[in-house]
PDB file of N, CA and C in Angstrom:
ATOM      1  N   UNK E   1     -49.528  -0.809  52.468  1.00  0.00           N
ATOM      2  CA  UNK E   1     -48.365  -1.650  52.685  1.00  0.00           C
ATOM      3  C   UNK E   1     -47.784  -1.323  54.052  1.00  0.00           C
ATOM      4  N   UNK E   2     -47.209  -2.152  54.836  1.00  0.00           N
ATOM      5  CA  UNK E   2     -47.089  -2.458  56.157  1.00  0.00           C
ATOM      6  C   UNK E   2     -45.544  -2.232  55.764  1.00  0.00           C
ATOM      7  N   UNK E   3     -44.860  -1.354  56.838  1.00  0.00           N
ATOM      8  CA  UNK E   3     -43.137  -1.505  57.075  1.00  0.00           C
ATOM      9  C   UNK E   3     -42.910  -2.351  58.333  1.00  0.00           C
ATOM     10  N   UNK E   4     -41.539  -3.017  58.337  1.00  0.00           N
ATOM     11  CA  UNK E   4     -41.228  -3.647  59.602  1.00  0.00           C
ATOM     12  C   UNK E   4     -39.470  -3.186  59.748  1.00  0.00           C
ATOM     13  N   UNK E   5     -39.473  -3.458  60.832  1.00  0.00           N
ATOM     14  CA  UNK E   5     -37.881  -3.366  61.205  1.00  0.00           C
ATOM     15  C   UNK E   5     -37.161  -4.069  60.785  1.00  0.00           C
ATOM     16  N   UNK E   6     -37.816  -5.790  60.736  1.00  0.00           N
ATOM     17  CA  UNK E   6     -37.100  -6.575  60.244  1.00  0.00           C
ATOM     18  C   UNK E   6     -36.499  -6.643  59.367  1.00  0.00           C
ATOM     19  N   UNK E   7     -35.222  -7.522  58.889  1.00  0.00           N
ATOM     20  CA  UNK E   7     -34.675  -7.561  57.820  1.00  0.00           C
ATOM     21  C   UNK E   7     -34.252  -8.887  57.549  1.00  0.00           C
ATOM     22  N   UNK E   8     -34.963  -8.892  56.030  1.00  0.00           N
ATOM     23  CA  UNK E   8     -34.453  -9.868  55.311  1.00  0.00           C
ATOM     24  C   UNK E   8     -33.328 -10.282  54.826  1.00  0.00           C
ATOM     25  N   UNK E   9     -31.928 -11.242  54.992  1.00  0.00           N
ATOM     26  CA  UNK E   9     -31.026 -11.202  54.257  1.00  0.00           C
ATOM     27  C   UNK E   9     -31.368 -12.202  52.912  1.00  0.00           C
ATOM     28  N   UNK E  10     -32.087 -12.856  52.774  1.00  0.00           N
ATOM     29  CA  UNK E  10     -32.011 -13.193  51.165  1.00  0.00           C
ATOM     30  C   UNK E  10     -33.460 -13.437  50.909  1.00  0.00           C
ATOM     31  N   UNK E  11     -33.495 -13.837  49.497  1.00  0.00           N
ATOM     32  CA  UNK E  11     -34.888 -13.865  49.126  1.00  0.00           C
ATOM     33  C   UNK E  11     -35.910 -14.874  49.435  1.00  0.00           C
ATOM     34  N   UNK E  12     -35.259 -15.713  49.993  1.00  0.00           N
ATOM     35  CA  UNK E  12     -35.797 -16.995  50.936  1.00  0.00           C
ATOM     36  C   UNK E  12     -36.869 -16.232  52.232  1.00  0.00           C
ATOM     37  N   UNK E  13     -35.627 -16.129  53.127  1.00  0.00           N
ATOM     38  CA  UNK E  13     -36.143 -15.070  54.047  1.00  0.00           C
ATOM     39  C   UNK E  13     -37.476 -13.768  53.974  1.00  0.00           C
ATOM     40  N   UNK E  14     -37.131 -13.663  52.973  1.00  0.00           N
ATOM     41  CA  UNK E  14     -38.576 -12.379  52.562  1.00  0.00           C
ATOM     42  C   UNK E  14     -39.369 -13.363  52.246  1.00  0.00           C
ATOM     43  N   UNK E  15     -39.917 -13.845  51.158  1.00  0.00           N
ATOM     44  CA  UNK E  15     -40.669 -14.856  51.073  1.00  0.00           C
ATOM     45  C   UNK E  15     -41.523 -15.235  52.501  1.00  0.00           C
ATOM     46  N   UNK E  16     -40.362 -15.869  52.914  1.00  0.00           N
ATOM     47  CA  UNK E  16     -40.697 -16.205  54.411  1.00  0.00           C
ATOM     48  C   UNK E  16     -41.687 -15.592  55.103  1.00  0.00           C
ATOM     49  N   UNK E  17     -41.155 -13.758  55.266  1.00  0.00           N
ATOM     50  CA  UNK E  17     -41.690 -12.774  56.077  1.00  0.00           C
ATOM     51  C   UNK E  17     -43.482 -13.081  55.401  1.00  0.00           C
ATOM     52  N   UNK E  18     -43.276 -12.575  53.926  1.00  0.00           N
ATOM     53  CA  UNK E  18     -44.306 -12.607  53.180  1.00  0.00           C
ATOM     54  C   UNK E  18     -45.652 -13.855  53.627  1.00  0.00           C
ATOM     55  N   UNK E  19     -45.078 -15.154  53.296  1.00  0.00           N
ATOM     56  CA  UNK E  19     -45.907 -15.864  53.922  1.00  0.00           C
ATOM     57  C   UNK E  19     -46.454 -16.113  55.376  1.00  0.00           C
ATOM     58  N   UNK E  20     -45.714 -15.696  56.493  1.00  0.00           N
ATOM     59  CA  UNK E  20     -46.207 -15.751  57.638  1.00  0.00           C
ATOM     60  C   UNK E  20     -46.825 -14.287  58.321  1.00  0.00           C
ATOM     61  N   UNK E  21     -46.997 -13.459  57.391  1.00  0.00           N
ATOM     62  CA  UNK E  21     -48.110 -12.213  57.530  1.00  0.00           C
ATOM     63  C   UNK E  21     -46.871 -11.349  58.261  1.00  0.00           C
ATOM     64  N   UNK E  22     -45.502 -11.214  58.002  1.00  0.00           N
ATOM     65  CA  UNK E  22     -44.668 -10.023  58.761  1.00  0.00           C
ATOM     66  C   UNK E  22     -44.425  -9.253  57.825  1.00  0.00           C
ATOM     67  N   UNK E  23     -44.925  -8.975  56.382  1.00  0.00           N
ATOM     68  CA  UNK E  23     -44.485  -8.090  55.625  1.00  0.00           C
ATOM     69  C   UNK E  23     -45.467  -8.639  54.274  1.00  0.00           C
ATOM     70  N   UNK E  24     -46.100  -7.158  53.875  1.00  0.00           N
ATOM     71  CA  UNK E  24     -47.129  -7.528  52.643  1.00  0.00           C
ATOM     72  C   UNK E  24     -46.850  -8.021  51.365  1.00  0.00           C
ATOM     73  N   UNK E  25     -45.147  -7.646  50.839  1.00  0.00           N
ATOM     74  CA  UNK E  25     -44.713  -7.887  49.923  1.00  0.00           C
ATOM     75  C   UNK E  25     -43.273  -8.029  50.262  1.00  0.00           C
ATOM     76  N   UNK E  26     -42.387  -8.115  49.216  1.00  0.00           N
ATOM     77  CA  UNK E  26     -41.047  -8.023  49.141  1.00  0.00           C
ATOM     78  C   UNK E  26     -40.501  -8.318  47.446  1.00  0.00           C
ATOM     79  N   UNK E  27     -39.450  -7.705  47.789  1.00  0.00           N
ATOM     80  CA  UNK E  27     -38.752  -7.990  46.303  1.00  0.00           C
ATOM     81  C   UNK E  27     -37.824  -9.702  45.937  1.00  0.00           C
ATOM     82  N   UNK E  28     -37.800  -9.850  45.147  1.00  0.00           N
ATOM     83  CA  UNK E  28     -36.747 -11.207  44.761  1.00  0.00           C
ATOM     84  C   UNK E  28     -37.506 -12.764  44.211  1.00  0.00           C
ATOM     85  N   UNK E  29     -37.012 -13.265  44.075  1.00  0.00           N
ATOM     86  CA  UNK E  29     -37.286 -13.928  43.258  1.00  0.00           C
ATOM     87  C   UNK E  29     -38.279 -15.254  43.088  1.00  0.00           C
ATOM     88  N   UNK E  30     -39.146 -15.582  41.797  1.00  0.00           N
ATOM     89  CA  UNK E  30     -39.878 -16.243  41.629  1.00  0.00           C
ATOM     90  C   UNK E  30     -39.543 -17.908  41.917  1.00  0.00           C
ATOM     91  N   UNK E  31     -38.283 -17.894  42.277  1.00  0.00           N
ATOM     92  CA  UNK E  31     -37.571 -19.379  43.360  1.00  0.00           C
ATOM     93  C   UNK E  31     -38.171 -19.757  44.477  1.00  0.00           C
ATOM     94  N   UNK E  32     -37.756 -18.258  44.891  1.00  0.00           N
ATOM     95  CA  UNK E  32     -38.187 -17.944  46.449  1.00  0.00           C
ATOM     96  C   UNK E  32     -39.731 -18.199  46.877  1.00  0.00           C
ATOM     97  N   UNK E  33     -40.752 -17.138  45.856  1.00  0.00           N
ATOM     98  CA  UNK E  33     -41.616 -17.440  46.586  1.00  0.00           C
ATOM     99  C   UNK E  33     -42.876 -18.679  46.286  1.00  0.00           C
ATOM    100  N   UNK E  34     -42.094 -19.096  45.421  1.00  0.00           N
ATOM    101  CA  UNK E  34     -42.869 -20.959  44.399  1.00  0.00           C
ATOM    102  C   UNK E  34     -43.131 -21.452  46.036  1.00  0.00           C
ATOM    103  N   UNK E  35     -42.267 -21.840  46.810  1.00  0.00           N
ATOM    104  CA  UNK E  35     -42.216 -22.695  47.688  1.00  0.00           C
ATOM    105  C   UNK E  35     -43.187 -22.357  48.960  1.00  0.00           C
ATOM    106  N   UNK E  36     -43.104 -21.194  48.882  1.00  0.00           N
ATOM    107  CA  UNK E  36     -44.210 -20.826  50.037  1.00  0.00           C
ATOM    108  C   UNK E  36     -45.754 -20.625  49.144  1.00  0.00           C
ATOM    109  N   UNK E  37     -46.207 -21.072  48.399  1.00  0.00           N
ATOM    110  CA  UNK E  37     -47.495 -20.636  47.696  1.00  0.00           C
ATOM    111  C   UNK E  37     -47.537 -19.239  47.263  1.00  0.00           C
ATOM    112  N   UNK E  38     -46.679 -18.378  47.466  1.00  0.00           N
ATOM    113  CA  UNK E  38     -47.053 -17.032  47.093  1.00  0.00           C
ATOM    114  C   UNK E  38     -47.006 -16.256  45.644  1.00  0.00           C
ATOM    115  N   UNK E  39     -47.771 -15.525  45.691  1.00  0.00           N
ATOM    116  CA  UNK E  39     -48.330 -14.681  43.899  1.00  0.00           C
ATOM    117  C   UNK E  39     -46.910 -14.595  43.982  1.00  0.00           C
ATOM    118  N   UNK E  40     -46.817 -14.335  42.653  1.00  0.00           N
ATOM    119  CA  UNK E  40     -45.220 -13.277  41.985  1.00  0.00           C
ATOM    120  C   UNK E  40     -45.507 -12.620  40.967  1.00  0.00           C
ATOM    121  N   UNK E  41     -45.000 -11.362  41.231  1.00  0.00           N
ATOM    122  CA  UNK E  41     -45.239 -10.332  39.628  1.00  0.00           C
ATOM    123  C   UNK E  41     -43.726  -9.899  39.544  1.00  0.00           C
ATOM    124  N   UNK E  42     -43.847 -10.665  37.893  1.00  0.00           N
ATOM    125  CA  UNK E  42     -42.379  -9.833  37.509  1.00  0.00           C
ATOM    126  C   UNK E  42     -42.264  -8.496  37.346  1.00  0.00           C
ATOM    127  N   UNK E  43     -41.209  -7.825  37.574  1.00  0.00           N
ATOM    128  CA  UNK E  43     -41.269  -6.386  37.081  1.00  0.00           C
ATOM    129  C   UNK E  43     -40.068  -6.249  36.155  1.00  0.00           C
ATOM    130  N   UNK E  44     -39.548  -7.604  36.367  1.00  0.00           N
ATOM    131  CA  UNK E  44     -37.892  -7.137  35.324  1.00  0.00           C
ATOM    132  C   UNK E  44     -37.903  -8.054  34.910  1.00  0.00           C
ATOM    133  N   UNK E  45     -36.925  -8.537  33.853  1.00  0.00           N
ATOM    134  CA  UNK E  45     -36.207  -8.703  32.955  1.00  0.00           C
ATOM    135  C   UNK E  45     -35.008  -9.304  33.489  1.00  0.00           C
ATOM    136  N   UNK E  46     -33.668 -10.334  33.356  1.00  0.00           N
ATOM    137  CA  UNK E  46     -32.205  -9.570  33.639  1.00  0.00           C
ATOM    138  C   UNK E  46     -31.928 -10.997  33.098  1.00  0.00           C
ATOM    139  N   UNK E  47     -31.206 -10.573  32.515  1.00  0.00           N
ATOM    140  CA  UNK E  47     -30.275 -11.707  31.472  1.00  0.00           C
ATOM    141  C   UNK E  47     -28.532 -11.525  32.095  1.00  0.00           C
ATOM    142  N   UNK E  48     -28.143 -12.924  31.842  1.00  0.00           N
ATOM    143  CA  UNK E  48     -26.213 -12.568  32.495  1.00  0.00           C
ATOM    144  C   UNK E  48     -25.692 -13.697  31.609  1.00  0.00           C
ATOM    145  N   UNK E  49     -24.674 -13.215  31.306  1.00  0.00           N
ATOM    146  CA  UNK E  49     -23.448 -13.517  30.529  1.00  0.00           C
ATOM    147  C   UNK E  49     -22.762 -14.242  31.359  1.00  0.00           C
ATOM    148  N   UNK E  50     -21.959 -15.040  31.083  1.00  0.00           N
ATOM    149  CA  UNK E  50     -20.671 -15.639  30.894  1.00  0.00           C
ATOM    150  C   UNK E  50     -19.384 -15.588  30.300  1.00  0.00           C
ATOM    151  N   UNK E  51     -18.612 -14.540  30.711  1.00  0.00           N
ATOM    152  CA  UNK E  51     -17.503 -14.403  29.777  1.00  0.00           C
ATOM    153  C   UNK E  51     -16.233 -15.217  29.717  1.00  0.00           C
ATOM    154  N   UNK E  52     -16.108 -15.869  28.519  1.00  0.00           N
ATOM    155  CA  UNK E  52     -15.141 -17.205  29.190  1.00  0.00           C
ATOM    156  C   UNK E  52     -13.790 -16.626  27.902  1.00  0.00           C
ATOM    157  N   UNK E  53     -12.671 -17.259  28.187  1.00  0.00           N
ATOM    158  CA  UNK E  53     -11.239 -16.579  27.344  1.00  0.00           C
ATOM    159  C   UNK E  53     -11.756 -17.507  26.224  1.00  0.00           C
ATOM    160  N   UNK E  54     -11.381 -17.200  25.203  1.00  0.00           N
ATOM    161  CA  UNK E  54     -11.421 -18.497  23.817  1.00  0.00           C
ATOM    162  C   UNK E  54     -10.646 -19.423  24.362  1.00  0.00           C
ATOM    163  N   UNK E  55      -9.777 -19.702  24.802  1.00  0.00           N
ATOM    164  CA  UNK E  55      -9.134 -20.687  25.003  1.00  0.00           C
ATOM    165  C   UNK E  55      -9.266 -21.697  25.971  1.00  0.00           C
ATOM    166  N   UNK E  56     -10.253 -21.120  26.665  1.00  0.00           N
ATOM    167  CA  UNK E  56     -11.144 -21.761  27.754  1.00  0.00           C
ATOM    168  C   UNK E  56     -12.081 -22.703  27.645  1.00  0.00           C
ATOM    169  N   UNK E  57     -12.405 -22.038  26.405  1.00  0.00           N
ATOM    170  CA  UNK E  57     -14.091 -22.336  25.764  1.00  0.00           C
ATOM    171  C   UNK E  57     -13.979 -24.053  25.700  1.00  0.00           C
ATOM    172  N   UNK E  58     -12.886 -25.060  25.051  1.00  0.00           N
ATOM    173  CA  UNK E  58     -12.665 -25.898  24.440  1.00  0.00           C
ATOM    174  C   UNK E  58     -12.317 -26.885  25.656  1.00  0.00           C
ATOM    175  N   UNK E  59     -11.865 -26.597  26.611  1.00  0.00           N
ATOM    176  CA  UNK E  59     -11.438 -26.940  27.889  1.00  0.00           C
ATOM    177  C   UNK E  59     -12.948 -27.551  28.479  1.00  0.00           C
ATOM    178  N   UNK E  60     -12.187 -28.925  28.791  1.00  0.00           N
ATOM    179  CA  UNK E  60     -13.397 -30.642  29.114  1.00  0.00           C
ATOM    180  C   UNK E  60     -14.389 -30.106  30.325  1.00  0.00           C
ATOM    181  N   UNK E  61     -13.666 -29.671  31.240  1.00  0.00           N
ATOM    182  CA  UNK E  61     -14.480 -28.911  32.668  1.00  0.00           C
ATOM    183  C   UNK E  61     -15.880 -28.145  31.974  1.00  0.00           C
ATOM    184  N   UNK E  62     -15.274 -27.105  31.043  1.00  0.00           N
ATOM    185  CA  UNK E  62     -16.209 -25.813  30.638  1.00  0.00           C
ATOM    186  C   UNK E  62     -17.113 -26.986  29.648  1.00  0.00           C
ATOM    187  N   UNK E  63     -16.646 -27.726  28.600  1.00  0.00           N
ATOM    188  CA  UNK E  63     -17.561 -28.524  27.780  1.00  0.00           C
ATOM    189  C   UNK E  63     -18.510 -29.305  28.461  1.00  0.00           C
ATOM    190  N   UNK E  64     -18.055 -30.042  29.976  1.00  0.00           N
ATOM    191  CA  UNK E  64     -18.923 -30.565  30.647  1.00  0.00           C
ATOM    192  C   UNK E  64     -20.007 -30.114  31.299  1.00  0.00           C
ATOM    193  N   UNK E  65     -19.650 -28.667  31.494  1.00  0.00           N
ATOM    194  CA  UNK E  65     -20.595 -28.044  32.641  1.00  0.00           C
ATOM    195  C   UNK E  65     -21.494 -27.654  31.156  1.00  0.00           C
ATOM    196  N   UNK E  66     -21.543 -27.887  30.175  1.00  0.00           N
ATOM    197  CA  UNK E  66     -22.260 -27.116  28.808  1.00  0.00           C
ATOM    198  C   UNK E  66     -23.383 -28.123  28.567  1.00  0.00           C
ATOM    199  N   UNK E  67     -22.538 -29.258  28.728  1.00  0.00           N
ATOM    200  CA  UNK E  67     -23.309 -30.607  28.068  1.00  0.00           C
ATOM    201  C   UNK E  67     -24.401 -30.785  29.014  1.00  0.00           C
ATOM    202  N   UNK E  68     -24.068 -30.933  30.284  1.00  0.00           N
ATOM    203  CA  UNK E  68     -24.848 -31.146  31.555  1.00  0.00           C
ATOM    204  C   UNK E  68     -26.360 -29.785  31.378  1.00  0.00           C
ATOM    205  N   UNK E  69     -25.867 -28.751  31.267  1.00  0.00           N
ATOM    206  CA  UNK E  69     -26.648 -27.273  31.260  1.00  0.00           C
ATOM    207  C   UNK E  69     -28.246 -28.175  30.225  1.00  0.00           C
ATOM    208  N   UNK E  70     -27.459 -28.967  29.194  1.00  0.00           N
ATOM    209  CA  UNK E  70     -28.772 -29.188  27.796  1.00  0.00           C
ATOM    210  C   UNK E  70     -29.383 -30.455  28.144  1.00  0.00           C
ATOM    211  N   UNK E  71     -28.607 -30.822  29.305  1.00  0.00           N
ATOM    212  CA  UNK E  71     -29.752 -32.049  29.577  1.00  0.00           C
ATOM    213  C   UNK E  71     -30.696 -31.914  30.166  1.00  0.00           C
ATOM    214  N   UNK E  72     -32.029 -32.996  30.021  1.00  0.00           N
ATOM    215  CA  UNK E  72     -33.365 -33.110  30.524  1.00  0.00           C
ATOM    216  C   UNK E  72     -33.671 -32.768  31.921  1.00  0.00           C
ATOM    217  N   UNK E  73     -32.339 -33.137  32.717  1.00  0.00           N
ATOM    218  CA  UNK E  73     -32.808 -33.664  34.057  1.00  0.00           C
ATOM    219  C   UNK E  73     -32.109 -31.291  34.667  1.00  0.00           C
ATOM    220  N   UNK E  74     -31.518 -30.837  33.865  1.00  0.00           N
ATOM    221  CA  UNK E  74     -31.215 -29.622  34.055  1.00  0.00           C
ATOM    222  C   UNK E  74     -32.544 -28.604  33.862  1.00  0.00           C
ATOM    223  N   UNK E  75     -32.807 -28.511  32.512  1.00  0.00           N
ATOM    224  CA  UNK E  75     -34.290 -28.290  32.181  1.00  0.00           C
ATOM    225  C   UNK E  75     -35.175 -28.064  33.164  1.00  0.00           C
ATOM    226  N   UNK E  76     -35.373 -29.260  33.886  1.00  0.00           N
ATOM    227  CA  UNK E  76     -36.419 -29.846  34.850  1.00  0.00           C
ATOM    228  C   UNK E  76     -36.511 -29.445  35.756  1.00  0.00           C
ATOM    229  N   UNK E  77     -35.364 -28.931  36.528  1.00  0.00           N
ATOM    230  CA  UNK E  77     -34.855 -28.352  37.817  1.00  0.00           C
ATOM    231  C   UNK E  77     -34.857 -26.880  37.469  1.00  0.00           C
ATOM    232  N   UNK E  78     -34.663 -26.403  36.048  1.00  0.00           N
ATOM    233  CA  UNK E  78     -35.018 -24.942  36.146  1.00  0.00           C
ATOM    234  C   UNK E  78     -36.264 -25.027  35.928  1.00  0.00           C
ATOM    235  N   UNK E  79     -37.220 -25.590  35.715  1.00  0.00           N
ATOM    236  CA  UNK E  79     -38.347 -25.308  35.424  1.00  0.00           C
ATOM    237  C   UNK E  79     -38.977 -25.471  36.226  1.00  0.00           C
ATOM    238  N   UNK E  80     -39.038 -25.984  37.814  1.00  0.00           N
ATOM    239  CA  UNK E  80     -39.322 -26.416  39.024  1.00  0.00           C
ATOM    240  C   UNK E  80     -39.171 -25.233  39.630  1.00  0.00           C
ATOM    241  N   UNK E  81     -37.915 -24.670  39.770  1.00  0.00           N
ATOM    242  CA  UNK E  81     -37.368 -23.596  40.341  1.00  0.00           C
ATOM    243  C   UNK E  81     -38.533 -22.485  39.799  1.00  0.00           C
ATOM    244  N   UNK E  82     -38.950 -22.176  38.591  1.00  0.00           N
ATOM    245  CA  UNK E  82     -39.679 -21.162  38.366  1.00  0.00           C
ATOM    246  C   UNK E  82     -38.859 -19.658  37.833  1.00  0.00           C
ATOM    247  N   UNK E  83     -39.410 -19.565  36.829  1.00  0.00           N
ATOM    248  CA  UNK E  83     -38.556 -17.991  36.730  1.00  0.00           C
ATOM    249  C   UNK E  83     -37.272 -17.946  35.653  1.00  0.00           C
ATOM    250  N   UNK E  84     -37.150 -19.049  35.213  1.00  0.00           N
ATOM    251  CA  UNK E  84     -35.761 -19.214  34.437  1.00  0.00           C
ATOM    252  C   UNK E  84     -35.873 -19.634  32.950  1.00  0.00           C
ATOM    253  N   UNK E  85     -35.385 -18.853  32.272  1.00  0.00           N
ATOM    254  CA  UNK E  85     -35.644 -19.233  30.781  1.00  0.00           C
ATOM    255  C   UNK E  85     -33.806 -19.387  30.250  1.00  0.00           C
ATOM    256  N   UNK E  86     -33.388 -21.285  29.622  1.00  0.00           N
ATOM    257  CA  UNK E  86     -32.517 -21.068  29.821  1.00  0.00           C
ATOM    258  C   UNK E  86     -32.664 -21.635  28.693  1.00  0.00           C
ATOM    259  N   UNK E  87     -33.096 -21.098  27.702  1.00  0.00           N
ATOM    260  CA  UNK E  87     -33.244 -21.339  25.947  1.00  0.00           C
ATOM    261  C   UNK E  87     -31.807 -21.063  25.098  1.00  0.00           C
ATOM    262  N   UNK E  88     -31.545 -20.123  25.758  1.00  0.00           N
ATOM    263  CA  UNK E  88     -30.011 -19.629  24.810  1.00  0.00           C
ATOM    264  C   UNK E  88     -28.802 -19.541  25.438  1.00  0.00           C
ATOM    265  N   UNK E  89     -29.089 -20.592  26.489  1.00  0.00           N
ATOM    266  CA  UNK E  89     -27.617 -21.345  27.640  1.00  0.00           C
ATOM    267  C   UNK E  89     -26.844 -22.058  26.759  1.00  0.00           C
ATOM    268  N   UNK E  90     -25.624 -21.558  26.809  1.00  0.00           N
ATOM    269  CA  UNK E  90     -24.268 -21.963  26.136  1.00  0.00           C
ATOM    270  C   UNK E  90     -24.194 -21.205  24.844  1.00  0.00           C
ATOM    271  N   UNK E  91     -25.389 -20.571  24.446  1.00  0.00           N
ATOM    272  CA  UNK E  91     -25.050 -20.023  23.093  1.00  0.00           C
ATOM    273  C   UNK E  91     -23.568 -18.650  23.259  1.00  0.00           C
ATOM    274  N   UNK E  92     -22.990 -18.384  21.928  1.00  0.00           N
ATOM    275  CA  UNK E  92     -22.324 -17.604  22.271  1.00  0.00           C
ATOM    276  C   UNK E  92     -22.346 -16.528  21.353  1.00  0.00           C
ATOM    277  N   UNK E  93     -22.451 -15.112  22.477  1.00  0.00           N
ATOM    278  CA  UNK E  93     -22.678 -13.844  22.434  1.00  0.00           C
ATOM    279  C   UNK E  93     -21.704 -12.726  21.377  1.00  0.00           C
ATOM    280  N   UNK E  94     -21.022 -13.176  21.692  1.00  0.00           N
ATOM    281  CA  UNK E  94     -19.417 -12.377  21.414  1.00  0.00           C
ATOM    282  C   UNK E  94     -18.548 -13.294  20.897  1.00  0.00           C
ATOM    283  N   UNK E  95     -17.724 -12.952  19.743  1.00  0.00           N
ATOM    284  CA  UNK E  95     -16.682 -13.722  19.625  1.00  0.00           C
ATOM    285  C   UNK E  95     -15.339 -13.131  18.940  1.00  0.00           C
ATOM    286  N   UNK E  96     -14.840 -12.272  20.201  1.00  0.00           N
ATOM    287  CA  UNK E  96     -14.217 -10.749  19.813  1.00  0.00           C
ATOM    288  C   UNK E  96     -12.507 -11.137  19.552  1.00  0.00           C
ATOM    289  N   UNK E  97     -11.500 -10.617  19.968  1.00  0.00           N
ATOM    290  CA  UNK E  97     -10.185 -10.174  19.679  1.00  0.00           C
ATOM    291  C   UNK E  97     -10.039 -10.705  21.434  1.00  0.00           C
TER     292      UNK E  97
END
């Protein structure tokens, strides 16, 4: 593996490096490097939450951005993107005090 001086600020950018032979690998994400033809090996995992107040939850903005999340044309665009499993989007985790 080859070091460079250069520096990447996002995962676009590495990618980048990656495909035009300035760096053998890089870290980040399977978004990033769909677009340039390049392999990807996952090494992680990482799931993220949403923590919203209960009283939030019911609120038209938050219901809209929910409804939109389960449609076809959302799906499609994560599944383009590469890397995204958004099977249990909107489900809810917690439902504490």
């Amino acid at each position: 593996v080859r070091w460079t001086d250069a520096v990447a600020r996002t995962e676009t950018e590495a990618a980048a490096m990656v495909a035009q032979g300035e760096a053998d690998a890089a870290a980040g994400l399977e978004a990033a490097a769909r677009p340039f033809g390049l392999t990807f090996l996952a090494v992680e995992d990482e799931a993220f939450d949403l923590a919203v107040d209960r009283r939030a939850w019911f609120d038209p903005p938050l219901q809209r951005l929910f409804a939109f999340a389960r449609t076809p044309a959302f799906a499609a665009k994560a599944g383009a993107l590469g890397g995204y499993d958004i099977g249990g989007l909107g489900a809810v985790r917690w439902n504490g005090p």
